[in-house]
PDB file of C-alpha atoms in Angstrom:
ATOM      1  CA  MET A   1       0.000   0.000   0.000  1.00 38.00           C
ATOM      2  CA  GLN A   2       2.878   2.346   0.719  1.00 43.00           C
ATOM      3  CA  ASP A   3       4.086   2.202  -2.895  1.00 49.00           C
ATOM      4  CA  LEU A   4       0.606   3.179  -4.114  1.00 45.00           C
ATOM      5  CA  VAL A   5       0.455   6.223  -1.859  1.00 50.00           C
ATOM      6  CA  GLY A   6       4.165   6.956  -1.644  1.00 59.00           C
ATOM      7  CA  PRO A   7       6.103   9.230   0.694  1.00 73.00           C
ATOM      8  CA  ALA A   8       5.218  12.901   1.082  1.00 83.00           C
ATOM      9  CA  MET A   9       6.076  15.239  -1.777  1.00 87.00           C
ATOM     10  CA  GLY A  10       8.635  17.082   0.324  1.00 89.00           C
ATOM     11  CA  THR A  11      10.401  13.820   1.085  1.00 90.00           C
ATOM     12  CA  LEU A  12      10.416  12.827  -2.571  1.00 92.00           C
ATOM     13  CA  ALA A  13      11.815  16.235  -3.511  1.00 94.00           C
ATOM     14  CA  ALA A  14      14.630  15.817  -0.993  1.00 95.00           C
ATOM     15  CA  VAL A  15      15.300  12.321  -2.342  1.00 96.00           C
ATOM     16  CA  ALA A  16      15.499  13.722  -5.875  1.00 96.00           C
ATOM     17  CA  VAL A  17      17.951  16.449  -4.867  1.00 97.00           C
ATOM     18  CA  GLY A  18      20.134  13.987  -2.979  1.00 96.00           C
ATOM     19  CA  GLY A  19      20.103  11.540  -5.884  1.00 97.00           C
ATOM     20  CA  TYR A  20      20.969  14.280  -8.356  1.00 97.00           C
ATOM     21  CA  LEU A  21      23.935  15.502  -6.315  1.00 97.00           C
ATOM     22  CA  LEU A  22      25.249  11.953  -5.928  1.00 97.00           C
ATOM     23  CA  GLY A  23      24.865  11.292  -9.642  1.00 96.00           C
ATOM     24  CA  SER A  24      26.597  14.568 -10.471  1.00 96.00           C
ATOM     25  CA  ILE A  25      29.909  13.407  -8.999  1.00 96.00           C
ATOM     26  CA  PRO A  26      32.176  13.253 -12.112  1.00 96.00           C
ATOM     27  CA  PHE A  27      34.233  10.204 -11.218  1.00 96.00           C
ATOM     28  CA  GLY A  28      35.894  10.054 -14.629  1.00 95.00           C
ATOM     29  CA  VAL A  29      37.262  13.575 -14.232  1.00 95.00           C
ATOM     30  CA  LEU A  30      38.265  13.087 -10.595  1.00 96.00           C
ATOM     31  CA  ILE A  31      39.988   9.751 -11.131  1.00 95.00           C
ATOM     32  CA  THR A  32      42.012  10.762 -14.189  1.00 94.00           C
ATOM     33  CA  SER A  33      43.047  14.041 -12.561  1.00 92.00           C
ATOM     34  CA  ALA A  34      44.093  12.336  -9.334  1.00 93.00           C
ATOM     35  CA  ALA A  35      46.092   9.728 -11.273  1.00 93.00           C
ATOM     36  CA  GLY A  36      47.910  12.375 -13.309  1.00 90.00           C
ATOM     37  CA  ALA A  37      46.316  11.194 -16.559  1.00 87.00           C
ATOM     38  CA  GLY A  38      45.145  14.678 -17.509  1.00 88.00           C
ATOM     39  CA  ASP A  39      41.661  16.070 -18.060  1.00 90.00           C
ATOM     40  CA  VAL A  40      39.550  13.387 -19.707  1.00 91.00           C
ATOM     41  CA  ARG A  41      37.363  16.123 -21.186  1.00 91.00           C
ATOM     42  CA  LYS A  42      40.295  17.081 -23.435  1.00 90.00           C
ATOM     43  CA  ILE A  43      40.916  13.513 -24.618  1.00 87.00           C
ATOM     44  CA  GLY A  44      39.174  11.611 -27.419  1.00 82.00           C
ATOM     45  CA  SER A  45      35.457  12.358 -27.477  1.00 81.00           C
ATOM     46  CA  GLY A  46      35.677  14.608 -24.417  1.00 84.00           C
ATOM     47  CA  ASN A  47      33.162  12.409 -22.619  1.00 88.00           C
ATOM     48  CA  ILE A  48      33.633  11.773 -18.889  1.00 92.00           C
ATOM     49  CA  GLY A  49      32.618   8.109 -19.016  1.00 91.00           C
ATOM     50  CA  ALA A  50      34.674   4.927 -18.821  1.00 90.00           C
ATOM     51  CA  THR A  51      34.961   4.481 -22.597  1.00 86.00           C
ATOM     52  CA  ASN A  52      36.743   7.785 -22.997  1.00 89.00           C
ATOM     53  CA  VAL A  53      38.805   7.279 -19.832  1.00 92.00           C
ATOM     54  CA  LEU A  54      40.113   4.126 -21.516  1.00 88.00           C
ATOM     55  CA  ARG A  55      41.612   6.353 -24.210  1.00 87.00           C
ATOM     56  CA  THR A  56      44.094   7.600 -21.631  1.00 88.00           C
ATOM     57  CA  GLY A  57      45.675   4.150 -21.897  1.00 87.00           C
ATOM     58  CA  ARG A  58      44.822   3.316 -18.284  1.00 91.00           C
ATOM     59  CA  LYS A  59      42.533   0.302 -18.111  1.00 92.00           C
ATOM     60  CA  ASP A  60      42.514   0.464 -14.324  1.00 95.00           C
ATOM     61  CA  LEU A  61      41.174   4.012 -14.375  1.00 95.00           C
ATOM     62  CA  ALA A  62      38.531   3.073 -16.934  1.00 93.00           C
ATOM     63  CA  LEU A  63      37.400   0.119 -14.817  1.00 96.00           C
ATOM     64  CA  ALA A  64      37.240   2.280 -11.687  1.00 96.00           C
ATOM     65  CA  THR A  65      35.190   4.880 -13.567  1.00 96.00           C
ATOM     66  CA  LEU A  66      32.847   2.206 -14.892  1.00 95.00           C
ATOM     67  CA  LEU A  67      32.215   0.738 -11.454  1.00 97.00           C
ATOM     68  CA  LEU A  68      31.793   4.079  -9.711  1.00 97.00           C
ATOM     69  CA  ASP A  69      29.470   5.490 -12.387  1.00 97.00           C
ATOM     70  CA  ALA A  70      27.343   2.351 -12.179  1.00 96.00           C
ATOM     71  CA  GLY A  71      27.549   2.331  -8.402  1.00 97.00           C
ATOM     72  CA  LYS A  72      26.378   5.885  -7.815  1.00 97.00           C
ATOM     73  CA  GLY A  73      23.062   5.256  -9.550  1.00 95.00           C
ATOM     74  CA  ALA A  74      22.614   1.970  -7.744  1.00 97.00           C
ATOM     75  CA  ALA A  75      23.547   3.547  -4.402  1.00 97.00           C
ATOM     76  CA  ALA A  76      21.039   6.370  -4.792  1.00 97.00           C
ATOM     77  CA  LEU A  77      18.230   3.937  -5.548  1.00 97.00           C
ATOM     78  CA  LEU A  78      19.113   1.435  -2.836  1.00 97.00           C
ATOM     79  CA  ILE A  79      19.603   4.036  -0.101  1.00 97.00           C
ATOM     80  CA  ALA A  80      16.266   5.725  -0.817  1.00 96.00           C
ATOM     81  CA  ARG A  81      14.474   2.390  -1.072  1.00 95.00           C
ATOM     82  CA  HIS A  82      15.965   1.211   2.223  1.00 94.00           C
ATOM     83  CA  LEU A  83      15.364   4.403   4.189  1.00 94.00           C
ATOM     84  CA  LEU A  84      11.810   4.985   2.990  1.00 93.00           C
ATOM     85  CA  GLY A  85      10.698   1.455   2.155  1.00 91.00           C
ATOM     86  CA  SER A  86       9.344   2.652  -1.164  1.00 90.00           C
ATOM     87  CA  GLU A  87      10.040   1.594  -4.753  1.00 91.00           C
ATOM     88  CA  LEU A  88       8.772   4.990  -5.863  1.00 92.00           C
ATOM     89  CA  ALA A  89      11.342   6.817  -3.733  1.00 94.00           C
ATOM     90  CA  GLY A  90      14.065   4.491  -4.990  1.00 95.00           C
ATOM     91  CA  ALA A  91      13.113   5.064  -8.612  1.00 95.00           C
ATOM     92  CA  ILE A  92      13.050   8.841  -8.129  1.00 96.00           C
ATOM     93  CA  ALA A  93      16.444   8.855  -6.420  1.00 97.00           C
ATOM     94  CA  GLY A  94      17.936   6.585  -9.069  1.00 97.00           C
ATOM     95  CA  GLY A  95      16.427   8.568 -11.919  1.00 97.00           C
ATOM     96  CA  ALA A  96      17.712  11.808 -10.406  1.00 98.00           C
ATOM     97  CA  ALA A  97      21.193  10.295 -10.062  1.00 98.00           C
ATOM     98  CA  PHE A  98      21.067   9.270 -13.709  1.00 98.00           C
ATOM     99  CA  PHE A  99      20.030  12.803 -14.701  1.00 97.00           C
ATOM    100  CA  GLY A 100      22.843  14.164 -12.541  1.00 97.00           C
ATOM    101  CA  HIS A 101      25.384  12.038 -14.388  1.00 97.00           C
ATOM    102  CA  LEU A 102      24.146  13.339 -17.733  1.00 96.00           C
ATOM    103  CA  PHE A 103      23.900  16.959 -16.614  1.00 96.00           C
ATOM    104  CA  PRO A 104      26.198  17.484 -13.587  1.00 95.00           C
ATOM    105  CA  VAL A 105      26.016  20.883 -11.950  1.00 93.00           C
ATOM    106  CA  TRP A 106      29.753  20.750 -11.198  1.00 91.00           C
ATOM    107  CA  LEU A 107      30.685  20.577 -14.905  1.00 92.00           C
ATOM    108  CA  GLY A 108      28.318  23.155 -16.330  1.00 91.00           C
ATOM    109  CA  PHE A 109      25.689  20.446 -16.976  1.00 92.00           C
ATOM    110  CA  LYS A 110      27.957  18.686 -19.498  1.00 90.00           C
ATOM    111  CA  GLY A 111      28.236  15.082 -18.388  1.00 92.00           C
ATOM    112  CA  GLY A 112      28.398  11.529 -19.677  1.00 92.00           C
ATOM    113  CA  LYS A 113      26.060   9.450 -21.782  1.00 93.00           C
ATOM    114  CA  GLY A 114      24.817   7.371 -18.880  1.00 94.00           C
ATOM    115  CA  VAL A 115      25.308   3.794 -20.069  1.00 95.00           C
ATOM    116  CA  ALA A 116      27.189   2.526 -16.991  1.00 95.00           C
ATOM    117  CA  THR A 117      24.837   4.385 -14.647  1.00 97.00           C
ATOM    118  CA  PHE A 118      21.877   2.968 -16.564  1.00 97.00           C
ATOM    119  CA  PHE A 119      22.991  -0.626 -16.034  1.00 97.00           C
ATOM    120  CA  GLY A 120      23.816   0.033 -12.396  1.00 96.00           C
ATOM    121  CA  LEU A 121      20.323   1.394 -11.872  1.00 96.00           C
ATOM    122  CA  LEU A 122      18.635  -1.567 -13.521  1.00 95.00           C
ATOM    123  CA  ILE A 123      20.615  -4.124 -11.532  1.00 95.00           C
ATOM    124  CA  ALA A 124      19.806  -2.309  -8.279  1.00 95.00           C
ATOM    125  CA  ALA A 125      16.131  -1.871  -9.185  1.00 93.00           C
ATOM    126  CA  CYS A 126      15.605  -5.468 -10.321  1.00 92.00           C
ATOM    127  CA  TRP A 127      18.599  -7.688 -10.964  1.00 92.00           C
ATOM    128  CA  PRO A 128      16.900  -9.951 -13.593  1.00 91.00           C
ATOM    129  CA  LEU A 129      16.019  -6.827 -15.578  1.00 92.00           C
ATOM    130  CA  GLY A 130      19.576  -5.546 -15.325  1.00 94.00           C
ATOM    131  CA  LEU A 131      21.048  -8.893 -16.370  1.00 94.00           C
ATOM    132  CA  MET A 132      18.776  -9.148 -19.411  1.00 95.00           C
ATOM    133  CA  ALA A 133      19.638  -5.618 -20.508  1.00 96.00           C
ATOM    134  CA  GLY A 134      23.326  -6.346 -19.976  1.00 96.00           C
ATOM    135  CA  ALA A 135      23.070  -9.572 -21.985  1.00 97.00           C
ATOM    136  CA  THR A 136      21.402  -7.617 -24.781  1.00 98.00           C
ATOM    137  CA  TRP A 137      24.308  -5.166 -24.821  1.00 97.00           C
ATOM    138  CA  LEU A 138      26.832  -8.011 -24.980  1.00 96.00           C
ATOM    139  CA  ILE A 139      25.047  -9.812 -27.821  1.00 97.00           C
ATOM    140  CA  VAL A 140      24.754  -6.699 -29.990  1.00 97.00           C
ATOM    141  CA  ALA A 141      28.268  -5.505 -29.156  1.00 95.00           C
ATOM    142  CA  PHE A 142      29.886  -8.841 -30.003  1.00 95.00           C
ATOM    143  CA  ALA A 143      27.759  -9.375 -33.114  1.00 95.00           C
ATOM    144  CA  LEU A 144      28.026  -5.907 -34.661  1.00 94.00           C
ATOM    145  CA  ARG A 145      30.943  -4.352 -32.717  1.00 93.00           C
ATOM    146  CA  TYR A 146      29.173  -1.041 -32.126  1.00 93.00           C
ATOM    147  CA  SER A 147      29.199  -0.024 -28.465  1.00 91.00           C
ATOM    148  CA  SER A 148      26.740   2.821 -29.012  1.00 94.00           C
ATOM    149  CA  LEU A 149      24.294   0.639 -30.958  1.00 97.00           C
ATOM    150  CA  ALA A 150      24.480  -2.011 -28.248  1.00 97.00           C
ATOM    151  CA  ALA A 151      23.610   0.607 -25.647  1.00 96.00           C
ATOM    152  CA  LEU A 152      20.710   1.918 -27.716  1.00 98.00           C
ATOM    153  CA  VAL A 153      19.251  -1.555 -28.284  1.00 98.00           C
ATOM    154  CA  ALA A 154      19.635  -2.475 -24.601  1.00 98.00           C
ATOM    155  CA  ALA A 155      17.989   0.804 -23.553  1.00 98.00           C
ATOM    156  CA  ALA A 156      15.048   0.230 -25.888  1.00 97.00           C
ATOM    157  CA  ALA A 157      14.661  -3.373 -24.710  1.00 97.00           C
ATOM    158  CA  ALA A 158      14.757  -2.597 -20.979  1.00 96.00           C
ATOM    159  CA  PRO A 159      11.183  -1.231 -20.689  1.00 94.00           C
ATOM    160  CA  LEU A 160       9.922  -4.262 -22.623  1.00 93.00           C
ATOM    161  CA  TYR A 161      11.773  -6.602 -20.281  1.00 92.00           C
ATOM    162  CA  ALA A 162      10.207  -4.739 -17.344  1.00 90.00           C
ATOM    163  CA  LEU A 163       6.784  -5.848 -18.588  1.00 88.00           C
ATOM    164  CA  LEU A 164       7.670  -9.529 -18.385  1.00 85.00           C
ATOM    165  CA  PRO A 165       5.993 -11.454 -15.513  1.00 80.00           C
ATOM    166  CA  LEU A 166       9.190 -11.870 -13.500  1.00 72.00           C
ATOM    167  CA  PRO A 167       8.811 -12.787  -9.796  1.00 68.00           C
ATOM    168  CA  ALA A 168      11.022  -9.820  -8.845  1.00 61.00           C
ATOM    169  CA  LEU A 169       8.752  -7.444 -10.764  1.00 63.00           C
ATOM    170  CA  GLY A 170       5.456  -7.977  -8.977  1.00 62.00           C
ATOM    171  CA  LEU A 171       3.016  -5.061  -8.924  1.00 54.00           C
ATOM    172  CA  PRO A 172       2.868  -2.417  -7.582  1.00 54.00           C
ATOM    173  CA  ALA A 173       6.665  -2.323  -7.254  1.00 59.00           C
ATOM    174  CA  ALA A 174       7.040  -2.843 -11.027  1.00 75.00           C
ATOM    175  CA  GLN A 175       5.316   0.422 -11.898  1.00 86.00           C
ATOM    176  CA  PRO A 176       8.112   2.786 -10.758  1.00 91.00           C
ATOM    177  CA  ILE A 177      10.748   0.456 -12.255  1.00 91.00           C
ATOM    178  CA  PHE A 178       8.942   0.393 -15.604  1.00 92.00           C
ATOM    179  CA  VAL A 179       8.703   4.192 -15.682  1.00 94.00           C
ATOM    180  CA  LEU A 180      12.362   4.469 -14.639  1.00 95.00           C
ATOM    181  CA  ALA A 181      13.368   2.199 -17.533  1.00 95.00           C
ATOM    182  CA  ILE A 182      11.388   4.295 -20.021  1.00 96.00           C
ATOM    183  CA  VAL A 183      12.704   7.667 -18.805  1.00 96.00           C
ATOM    184  CA  THR A 184      16.333   6.576 -18.690  1.00 97.00           C
ATOM    185  CA  ALA A 185      16.049   4.961 -22.133  1.00 97.00           C
ATOM    186  CA  ILE A 186      14.703   8.206 -23.603  1.00 97.00           C
ATOM    187  CA  LEU A 187      17.546  10.180 -22.039  1.00 97.00           C
ATOM    188  CA  ILE A 188      20.113   7.709 -23.391  1.00 97.00           C
ATOM    189  CA  TYR A 189      18.740   8.231 -26.899  1.00 97.00           C
ATOM    190  CA  ILE A 190      18.903  11.998 -26.445  1.00 96.00           C
ATOM    191  CA  ARG A 191      22.522  11.860 -25.252  1.00 95.00           C
ATOM    192  CA  HIS A 192      23.458   9.517 -28.122  1.00 96.00           C
ATOM    193  CA  HIS A 193      22.047  11.719 -30.884  1.00 95.00           C
ATOM    194  CA  GLU A 194      25.498  12.214 -32.425  1.00 94.00           C
ATOM    195  CA  ASN A 195      26.163   8.473 -32.348  1.00 94.00           C
ATOM    196  CA  ILE A 196      22.803   7.823 -33.990  1.00 96.00           C
ATOM    197  CA  ALA A 197      23.674  10.264 -36.783  1.00 96.00           C
ATOM    198  CA  ARG A 198      27.028   8.541 -37.345  1.00 95.00           C
ATOM    199  CA  LEU A 199      25.404   5.105 -37.315  1.00 96.00           C
ATOM    200  CA  LEU A 200      22.961   6.204 -39.997  1.00 96.00           C
ATOM    201  CA  LYS A 201      25.860   7.524 -42.086  1.00 95.00           C
ATOM    202  CA  GLY A 202      27.970   4.432 -41.509  1.00 92.00           C
ATOM    203  CA  ALA A 203      30.612   6.579 -39.835  1.00 90.00           C
ATOM    204  CA  GLU A 204      30.394   5.289 -36.265  1.00 90.00           C
ATOM    205  CA  PRO A 205      33.687   3.639 -35.184  1.00 86.00           C
ATOM    206  CA  ARG A 206      33.451  -0.007 -34.241  1.00 87.00           C
ATOM    207  CA  ILE A 207      34.734  -1.454 -30.995  1.00 78.00           C
ATOM    208  CA  GLY A 208      38.517  -1.730 -31.207  1.00 68.00           C
ATOM    209  CA  ALA A 209      38.833   0.658 -34.143  1.00 62.00           C
ATOM    210  CA  ALA A 210      40.855   3.861 -33.849  1.00 53.00           C
ATOM    211  CA  ARG A 211      38.759   6.980 -33.355  1.00 52.00           C
ATOM    212  CA  THR A 212      39.166   9.581 -36.111  1.00 49.00           C
TER     213      THR A 212
END
């Protein structure tokens, strides 16, 4: 019953602000700067995510960025869910963290593309959903060798997976998770608009290919 009514609006607003600030932490920038690898925003694509951090030549820094970017979305959702006992609060906190990663206040609202944070959110919200989305990414990435296309397909598939009658997705808890999957998928498509244009032109670099 609590998920149908939900916490008070003021509480949800505070959860959203907290989630956004957590998601806004630019781990890619902080990690590369602390390790003396330079400003990742001036390398490769200029993105702050793990893929661009890898272009510094430091796999360890890229892995750390990947885990922390995924973890901050998961942490926001899990903390809110635990403290308030509400899937709605968890989804709002997680969604706000995702938005914070894409548009961090600390970097003039110029953030990452959200793929790692997206998967972290899904695994925290409902691990079968996260695993299916992750498997979709792996299949497309290995078959076609386009990281961006794999992310786009996985993002589009996630809301559909959320509709499956999985034991971990029983109503009413599934409703906030389903909406979270839709909203984050839409934002991923918005942030990948340049990749989509290159894919349509056949100019998107494949996994392992040098970036021009």
